[in-house]
Amino acid sequence: MKTHVKALIVGGGAVGTSITYHLARAGWDDVMLLERDELTSGSTWHAAGLLPLFNMSYATTHIHQYSVEFYKTLEAETGLNAGFSIVGNLRMAQTKERMDEYMVYASTAESCGVPYEWLSAKQIKSRYPLVHCDDLQGAIYHPTDGYINPADVTMAMAKGARQRGVLIERKWQAVAYEWTGSEWKVTLSKMVEKGGNLLASDEQVVVYAEHVVTATGNHAQRTAQLLGIKNTAIPVEHQFIVTEPDPALVEWRKENGEHPVLRDADAKWYVREERGGWILGPYERNAPARFEYGVPDSFRADLFPLDLERIEEEYMSMIHRIPSTETVGLKDDFNGPICYTPDGNPLVGPAPGLRNMWLAEGFSFGITAAGGTGYYLAQMMVEGEAEIDMASLDPKRYGNWITTEYTARKNEEAYEHVYILHHPDEERSACRPLRTGPAYDRQKARGAQFGCVNGFERPNYFGPLDADDNFDHDARSFRRGGWWQAAMAEAKAIREGVGLIDATAFTKHLVKGPGAAPFLDWFTCNKLPKIGRINLTYALTSAGTTRTEYTIVRLA
């Protein structure tokens, strides 16, 4: 084992292996990957391997798109077949509101170059007669979606990394991290098997690394404790079941290619073909968070007991949508930990407050995101910036106000809300209110309807207090929600008069001293305001793109 490396990647799942590969491909030839057990032994091995391009996030769409294109090249490079199948993805809608959501997404798809097609219920039935369509409004179809074998694609990336000189060490666990002022001192313990458990032995090695990346999956909370930081990556149980062969599907396949992946977002499940049968993956209510305080030594490449009662509603919905499955038996089942964060986005980028420490944690769609995460994180590490805006994945979006209990409950909520209608004015209620400003009670008494910013409750608008008013505060929409009239009245009042804005949730910095003005003049790209005045300005990245927006008030 090397004791001095340019970069040490901790975690040998799909994400960690991809980061290792892409750093080597970017020219870093002194890279080492560390895995505490065997490659893929965390959540990678039991993942369904779907590659959905649909995502409302610009950054995540780019990441997923890169992954799909990258995985196509691996067999030619490494000689390993990762079981990549492009079968298409039919995302169905039972309501007009769901079709509105797909229309909003379509603008993201177009900007990222992701192909799609609109299908009516009649067209769905014509193409895919096994699907019950009487209660469907339509669907958006992605012809380039598919799936891949998670273990095989990880092994292919590992081989590609080794071909570029990367060293992969198994059965070693990081037990301590220390920044020396110029590099990271990482203490490793050799892992040994005892009675089925994987335990740290007395054998230790110290590795010095200029950069460290943690991609520790289910072990993210332990990693955060070792680093002295907080993160919001905690796993939630995810179940999926595999049916026996469906005679109707087998018959249809005699004259057709593989059936596309089906997603009924309003019923909260996905289904894909599997050896003549189907895999059903539901996102049900009441799925519990796991490993809030660490992964037991006894839990390795293991699963939890199946809870069929919890997914009964989604199972019956599958039978409604694919009637031929009513008489098909169940062949296999899986219930394993999948990492989540409160907003469903992973944590990708610099660790808060730590130099040359990078996080790649909290992936709920890890196979889809692995390729792109490796590519864009390698850009951040090697070049200083990624070519796309990664702010929505920045680990710093969660501050020290988070708690383990908060994270666990919010991650359960995020899991349950995977297929919710993601309105632009969506608000989620779990663990709220958590942080409130001094005026919270007075604002609430005057009809404030709160949003959550940086953990703080902040008024989005003030609703009417008239008891006879039928104003619906919960009317979300992709067009004009129930808040429209109230917000318009507020804007008019401030435009024509004066108003107060609660800035409690904003981050505020006081910059003072003889060098304050020259520093801010260099740091931002607009002229500083005169004393007693205020202006809006921006900070740029090293590539000249926008980093963030600031409001500067000049006091002296």
C-alpha atoms as one frame of an Amber mdcrd trajectory, in Angstrom:
protein
   0.000   0.000   0.000   1.172   3.513  -0.825   1.640   5.851   2.114   1.709
   9.118   0.103  -0.836   9.875  -2.644  -2.254  12.842  -4.492  -5.835  11.759
  -3.794  -7.377   9.155  -1.509 -10.966   8.118  -2.252 -12.760   6.442   0.648
 -15.612   4.166  -0.431 -15.712   1.558  -3.189 -19.287   1.771  -4.398 -20.326
   3.020  -7.822 -19.831   6.684  -6.861 -16.391   6.307  -5.271 -15.160   4.099
  -8.092 -16.343   6.622 -10.693 -14.564   9.492  -8.916 -11.381   7.417  -8.835
 -11.668   6.628 -12.538 -12.315  10.220 -13.570  -9.482  11.667 -11.481  -7.108
   9.241 -13.185  -8.548  10.086 -16.584  -8.104  13.794 -15.812  -4.379  13.232
 -15.351  -3.914  12.496 -11.657  -1.783   9.355 -11.757  -1.257   9.039  -7.998
  -4.725   8.042  -6.806  -5.793   5.326  -4.372  -9.278   3.924  -3.693 -10.038
   2.515  -0.263 -12.882   0.068   0.499 -13.653  -1.281   3.976 -15.124  -4.537
   2.624 -15.547  -5.531  -1.029 -16.344  -3.234  -3.956 -20.139  -2.704  -4.270
 -20.832  -4.193  -0.817 -22.782  -1.189   0.506 -25.928  -0.149  -1.388 -24.550
  -0.611  -4.903 -25.011  -4.375  -5.081 -28.774  -4.351  -4.397 -29.661  -1.269
  -6.478 -32.184  -1.724  -9.288 -29.768  -0.099 -11.743 -32.253   2.219 -13.449
 -30.908   5.180 -15.420 -33.694   7.803 -15.421 -32.925  11.092 -17.136 -36.012
  12.841 -15.738 -35.112  15.334 -13.026 -36.334  18.836 -12.232 -32.782  19.932
 -11.356 -30.550  21.345 -14.093 -27.354  20.044 -12.460 -28.752  16.583 -11.755
 -30.082  16.247 -15.299 -26.598  16.983 -16.650 -25.079  14.476 -14.224 -27.517
  11.729 -15.210 -27.099  12.457 -18.903 -23.323  12.206 -18.667 -23.611   8.895
 -16.798 -25.724   7.311 -19.523 -23.343   8.394 -22.285 -20.272   7.399 -20.265
 -21.535   3.920 -19.438 -21.926   3.213 -23.147 -18.153   3.524 -23.595 -16.976
   1.260 -20.783 -17.163  -2.088 -22.548 -15.021  -0.886 -25.459 -12.448   0.503
 -23.015 -12.333  -2.298 -20.456 -13.727  -5.355 -22.220 -16.301  -5.798 -19.437
 -20.001  -5.930 -20.303 -21.929  -3.971 -17.681 -25.336  -5.170 -18.851 -26.329
  -1.796 -20.294 -29.819  -1.920 -21.838 -31.492   1.069 -23.495 -35.203   0.282
 -23.321 -36.853   3.694 -22.908 -38.845   5.091 -20.000 -42.582   5.779 -20.067
 -43.514   8.242 -17.324 -47.300   8.226 -17.088 -49.696  10.873 -15.761 -53.115
  10.285 -14.249 -53.912  14.003 -13.896 -53.574  17.204 -15.886 -51.517  18.631
 -13.022 -48.990  15.826 -13.497 -48.790  16.645 -17.198 -48.104  20.259 -16.198
 -45.155  19.007 -14.134 -43.818  17.103 -17.134 -44.162  20.232 -19.277 -42.068
  22.193 -16.772 -39.465  19.433 -16.821 -39.431  19.446 -20.637 -37.807  22.892
 -20.647 -34.947  21.490 -18.530 -34.650  18.499 -20.852 -34.430  20.763 -23.894
 -31.739  22.953 -22.330 -29.695  19.836 -21.487 -30.263  18.095 -24.814 -32.293
  15.194 -23.382 -34.689  13.732 -25.991 -38.322  13.110 -25.080 -41.685  12.485
 -26.720 -45.276  13.206 -25.698 -47.744  10.311 -25.855 -51.511  10.341 -25.448
 -53.345   7.549 -23.617 -54.434   6.158 -26.986 -50.847   6.112 -28.258 -49.656
   4.394 -25.071 -52.234   1.635 -25.518 -51.298   1.189 -29.164 -47.595   0.794
 -28.395 -47.810  -1.006 -25.069 -51.063  -3.003 -24.885 -50.224  -4.546 -21.502
 -50.744  -1.114 -19.890 -54.217  -0.148 -18.661 -54.725   3.391 -19.976 -58.371
   4.340 -19.348 -57.487   6.639 -16.433 -54.348   8.188 -17.959 -53.996  11.730
 -19.303 -50.845  10.861 -21.234 -47.126  10.342 -20.707 -43.668  11.687 -21.436
 -41.398   9.111 -23.050 -37.598   9.072 -22.877 -36.198   6.844 -25.640 -32.626
   6.898 -24.273 -33.441   5.742 -20.719 -32.579   2.253 -19.599 -30.823   0.282
 -16.902 -27.470  -1.297 -16.113 -26.073  -3.947 -13.785 -24.787  -1.952 -10.762
 -22.071  -4.400  -9.730 -20.824  -4.896 -13.287 -20.590  -1.180 -14.088 -18.673
  -0.621 -10.843 -16.215  -3.375 -11.736 -15.809  -1.921 -15.225 -14.967   1.511
 -13.789 -12.571  -0.123 -11.325 -10.782  -1.904 -14.175 -10.592   1.324 -16.167
  -9.108   3.068 -13.129  -6.527   0.315 -12.610  -5.539   0.559 -16.265  -4.695
   4.202 -15.554  -2.481   3.338 -12.601  -4.948   3.607  -9.726  -4.357   1.419
  -6.678  -7.462  -0.175  -5.112  -7.151  -1.447  -1.550  -9.904  -3.593   0.004
 -10.568  -4.453   3.665  -9.119  -1.159   4.973 -11.182   1.377   6.899 -10.366
   5.013   7.666 -10.488   5.472  11.441  -8.988   8.974  11.821  -8.464  12.102
   9.704  -6.021  14.880  10.608  -5.090  17.975   8.584  -1.387  18.683   9.036
  -1.449  22.116   7.435  -0.395  20.870   4.019  -2.025  17.445   3.606  -4.341
  14.930   5.216  -3.008  12.284   7.566  -5.443   9.363   7.343  -5.128   6.431
   9.727  -6.370   3.126   8.319  -7.233  -0.083  10.142  -7.178  -3.516   8.550
 -10.651  -5.080   8.600 -10.971  -8.734   9.579 -13.904 -11.133   9.675 -14.945
 -12.536  13.032 -18.132 -14.541  13.395 -19.670 -12.968  10.310 -18.884  -9.443
  11.494 -16.341  -7.132   9.892 -14.165  -5.612  12.617 -11.166  -3.281  12.755
  -7.989  -5.100  13.761  -4.923  -3.743  15.550  -3.026  -3.527  12.250  -2.856
   0.104  11.134  -1.300   2.135   8.333  -1.018   5.914   7.948  -1.564   7.406
   4.487  -0.797  11.028   3.631  -2.980  12.533   0.917  -3.141  15.993  -0.606
  -6.843  15.475  -1.295  -9.402  13.143   0.293 -12.828  12.259  -1.108 -15.398
  10.481   1.046 -18.000   8.400  -0.786 -18.955   6.259   2.169 -22.660   5.700
   1.484 -24.397   4.112   4.470 -21.408   5.038   6.669 -21.691   8.793   5.986
 -22.679   9.646   9.569 -19.605   7.883  10.945 -17.454   9.714   8.396 -18.919
  13.060   9.455 -18.136  12.325  13.106 -14.519  11.499  12.245 -14.217  14.767
  10.298 -15.901  16.845  12.999 -18.649  18.070  10.670 -22.344  17.439  10.170
 -23.965  16.016   7.073 -27.485  15.012   6.160 -26.849  11.632   4.515 -28.847
   8.947   6.332 -30.242   5.830   4.602 -33.919   4.957   4.292 -35.314   1.494
   3.607 -36.208   0.896  -0.051 -38.057  -2.229  -1.079 -38.534  -3.792  -4.465
 -40.002  -7.110  -5.491 -39.417  -9.373  -8.502 -42.289 -11.356  -9.992 -42.358
 -14.718 -11.687 -42.517 -14.606 -15.518 -45.681 -12.933 -16.799 -47.142 -15.020
 -19.678 -48.630 -11.893 -21.275 -45.244 -10.166 -21.267 -43.498 -13.275 -22.586
 -46.012 -13.440 -25.453 -45.630  -9.716 -26.249 -41.848 -10.090 -26.321 -42.038
 -12.624 -29.146 -42.586  -9.746 -31.579 -41.192  -6.786 -29.650 -38.028  -5.610
 -27.963 -37.642  -5.271 -24.224 -40.505  -3.416 -22.566 -39.716   0.160 -21.514
 -39.505   1.070 -17.856 -42.905   2.191 -16.570 -43.293   4.935 -13.987 -46.683
   5.804 -12.537 -45.737   8.851 -10.495 -49.267   9.321  -9.159 -49.175   5.749
  -7.829 -45.590   6.163  -6.530 -43.813   3.281  -8.256 -41.585   2.180 -11.107
 -41.725  -1.152 -12.938 -39.230  -2.696 -15.328 -38.959  -6.003 -17.113 -36.785
  -8.669 -15.483 -36.312 -12.071 -17.160 -39.875 -12.353 -18.371 -41.323 -10.902
 -15.180 -41.380  -7.496 -13.548 -39.511  -5.559 -10.875 -41.763  -3.280  -8.814
 -40.041  -0.473  -6.905 -42.448   1.541  -4.718 -41.880   4.776  -2.784 -44.352
   4.115  -0.030 -45.330   5.936   3.136 -43.692   5.158   6.478 -40.390   3.778
   5.182 -38.026   4.129   8.167 -34.605   5.748   8.281 -31.756   3.434   9.229
 -28.255   3.750  10.677 -28.763   7.237  12.124 -25.990   6.488  14.601 -23.807
   4.219  12.509 -23.867   0.882  10.710 -23.592  -2.214  12.940 -20.532  -4.409
  12.440 -22.892  -7.279  11.621 -24.459  -5.442   8.647 -22.439  -5.942   5.483
 -23.946  -6.901   2.115 -27.198  -7.517   3.946 -30.881  -6.699   3.626 -33.802
  -5.974   5.937 -36.939  -8.144   6.195 -39.575  -7.328   3.586 -42.652  -5.439
   4.806 -45.327  -6.321   2.244 -48.102  -4.596   4.192 -46.263  -1.305   3.801
 -46.268  -1.578  -0.002 -49.699  -3.181  -0.447 -51.203  -0.023  -1.954 -48.437
   0.275  -4.555 -48.575  -3.463  -5.325 -52.325  -3.314  -5.979 -51.776  -0.233
  -8.113 -49.303  -2.174 -10.265 -51.969  -4.839 -10.818 -54.411  -2.098 -11.833
 -51.926  -0.619 -14.305 -50.659  -3.980 -15.654 -53.653  -6.337 -15.246 -51.693
  -9.394 -16.366 -49.670  -9.260 -13.128 -52.705 -10.203 -11.010 -52.052 -13.937
 -11.393 -48.248 -13.759 -11.387 -46.425 -14.917  -8.264 -43.505 -13.285  -6.477
 -40.037 -14.716  -7.048 -37.722 -12.494  -5.029 -37.669  -9.452  -2.797 -35.183
  -6.852  -1.627 -35.290  -4.332   1.197 -32.041  -2.452   1.568 -30.680   0.904
   2.737 -30.550   3.741   0.207 -29.042   7.065   1.285 -31.133  10.226   1.242
 -30.844  13.878   2.179 -33.716  16.183   3.228 -34.103  17.680  -0.270 -33.254
  14.475  -2.146 -30.100  15.917  -3.711 -26.705  14.400  -2.877 -23.861  16.227
  -1.135 -21.175  16.854  -3.754 -18.324  19.309  -3.330 -15.945  20.730  -0.709
 -16.620  19.684   2.883 -17.624  22.714   4.992 -14.611  24.314   6.663 -12.085
  21.661   5.602  -9.306  22.218   3.078  -8.960  19.672   0.261 -11.665  17.446
   1.761 -14.419  16.543  -0.697 -17.794  14.915  -0.084 -19.769  12.630  -2.378
 -22.496  11.404  -0.050 -26.265  10.965   0.165 -27.055   9.439  -3.238 -30.588
   8.097  -3.565 -30.054   7.485  -7.307 -26.425   6.464  -7.027 -26.099   4.324
 -10.145 -27.640   7.017 -12.335 -25.505   9.722 -10.754 -22.208   7.867 -10.329
 -20.721   8.523 -13.759 -21.598  12.208 -13.873 -20.617  12.820 -10.262 -17.163
  11.395 -10.926 -16.765  13.575 -13.997 -17.906  16.879 -12.493 -16.285  16.391
  -9.081 -12.994  15.576 -10.811 -13.351  18.874 -12.695 -13.848  20.728  -9.414
 -10.772  19.100  -7.885  -8.433  19.294 -10.879  -9.538  22.532 -12.558 -11.112
  24.411  -9.657 -14.604  24.593 -11.173 -17.102  22.275 -12.817 -18.457  23.261
 -16.208 -22.006  23.291 -14.791 -23.473  25.026 -11.737 -23.227  22.527  -8.848
 -24.641  24.859  -6.175 -27.790  22.763  -5.675 -25.572  19.866  -4.530 -23.206
  21.916  -2.339 -22.766  20.270   1.096 -22.738  23.741   2.675 -26.454  24.165
   2.009 -27.014  22.560   5.428 -25.506  24.349   8.406 -24.655  23.339  11.943
 -28.313  23.711  12.908 -29.121  20.231  11.588 -29.506  17.365  14.052 -29.526
  13.610  13.595 -33.209  13.427  14.484 -34.065  16.227  12.054 -32.125  14.555
   9.248 -33.709  11.142   9.793 -37.278  12.498   9.748 -36.645  14.776   6.755
 -35.026  11.929   4.817 -38.057   9.731   5.450 -40.173  12.587   4.125 -37.926
  12.991   1.062 -38.264   9.279   0.288 -42.048   9.412   0.549 -42.111  12.528
  -1.649 -40.008  11.162  -4.539 -43.099  11.065  -6.748 -45.010  13.964  -5.241
 -45.988  16.804  -7.568 -42.946  19.051  -7.253 -44.576  22.460  -7.521 -42.277
  25.498  -7.553 -44.016  26.649  -4.340 -43.786  23.231  -2.684 -43.401  23.241
   1.100 -42.744  20.172   3.265 -43.967  20.045   6.837 -41.748  17.532   8.679
 -39.709  18.965  11.598 -41.160  22.453  11.251 -40.887  24.947  12.713 -37.240
  24.319  13.563 -35.726  27.817  13.606 -37.795  30.960  14.038 -36.970  34.649
  14.023 -37.869  37.187  16.726 -41.021  38.282  14.884 -42.336  34.769  14.161
 -45.305  34.835  16.559 -46.404  38.286  15.414 -46.043  37.283  11.764 -48.067
  34.133  12.325 -50.796  36.089  14.112 -51.066  38.379  11.096 -51.615  35.519
   8.659 -48.079  34.745   7.526 -47.755  31.650   5.349 -44.233  30.396   5.950
 -41.559  28.889   3.773 -38.351  27.336   5.054 -34.993  28.944   4.220 -31.765
  27.731   5.817 -33.891  26.030   8.473 -35.660  29.310   9.316 -39.377  29.958
   9.007 -39.767  32.968   6.709 -43.038  34.460   5.473 -43.663  33.715   1.810
 -46.685  35.985   1.887 -49.488  37.106   4.211 -52.907  35.647   3.591 -56.288
  37.284   4.285 -57.510  37.080   7.883 -61.202  37.434   7.015 -62.929  34.270
   8.244 -65.381  34.452   5.353 -62.594  34.482   2.761 -62.238  31.139   0.939
 -58.575  31.760   0.168 -56.833  28.368  -0.207 -53.278  28.609   1.124 -52.536
  25.014   0.118 -53.537  25.358  -3.537 -50.236  24.569  -5.260 -49.939  24.882
  -9.011 -47.515  25.035 -11.921 -49.557  27.987 -13.144 -50.870  30.356 -10.434
 -51.192  29.002  -6.923 -53.469  30.173  -4.145 -50.879  32.719  -3.048 -51.060
  34.807  -6.215 -53.584  37.452  -5.191 -52.022  37.975  -1.755 -48.502  38.313
  -3.158 -49.701  40.742  -5.814 -51.330  42.919  -3.158 -48.091  42.956  -1.122
 -46.022  43.944  -4.145 -48.447  46.745  -4.938 -48.368  48.003  -1.341 -44.561
  48.144  -1.259 -44.364  49.687  -4.722 -46.767  52.453  -3.777 -45.819  52.802
  -0.104 -43.290  51.228   2.215 -42.771  47.814   3.791 -40.487  45.739   6.003
 -38.709  42.550   4.955 -37.593  39.969   7.517 -33.916  39.254   6.781 -33.389
  36.808   9.671 -32.782  33.849   7.355 -30.176  35.643   5.263 -26.486  35.054
   5.928 -24.912  38.330   7.012 -21.237  39.333   7.157 -19.759  42.467   8.725
 -16.566  43.404   6.897 -14.619  46.156   8.661 -11.141  47.627   8.888  -8.950
  49.801   6.645  -8.926  47.167   3.886 -12.674  46.499   3.882 -13.561  48.638
   0.861 -10.642  47.480  -1.350 -11.383  43.849  -0.441 -15.074  44.074  -1.342
 -14.226  46.035  -4.477 -12.001  43.123  -5.546 -14.343  40.395  -4.300 -17.480
  41.613  -6.080 -18.056  42.804  -9.616 -20.171  45.930  -9.105 -19.201  49.352
  -7.786 -19.492  49.709  -4.026 -22.360  51.902  -2.838 -21.812  55.305  -1.300
 -21.906  55.619   2.485 -25.465  55.136   3.703 -26.581  53.517   0.458 -27.227
  49.954  -0.685 -26.659  48.053  -3.906 -26.837  44.607  -5.450 -23.682  42.882
  -6.636 -22.294  39.487  -7.587 -19.282  37.339  -6.821 -17.798  35.372  -9.695
 -16.132  32.002 -10.016 -12.588  31.623 -11.296 -14.133  30.809 -14.669 -16.029
  34.119 -14.720 -19.482  32.658 -14.076 -21.775  33.763 -11.255 -21.000  32.313
  -7.834 -23.608  34.140  -5.780 -25.464  37.394  -5.233 -24.832  39.876  -2.426
 -26.587  42.958  -1.125 -24.038  45.434   0.254 -24.961  48.142   2.747 -22.141
  50.663   3.255 -22.128  51.906   6.828 -18.923  53.973   6.724
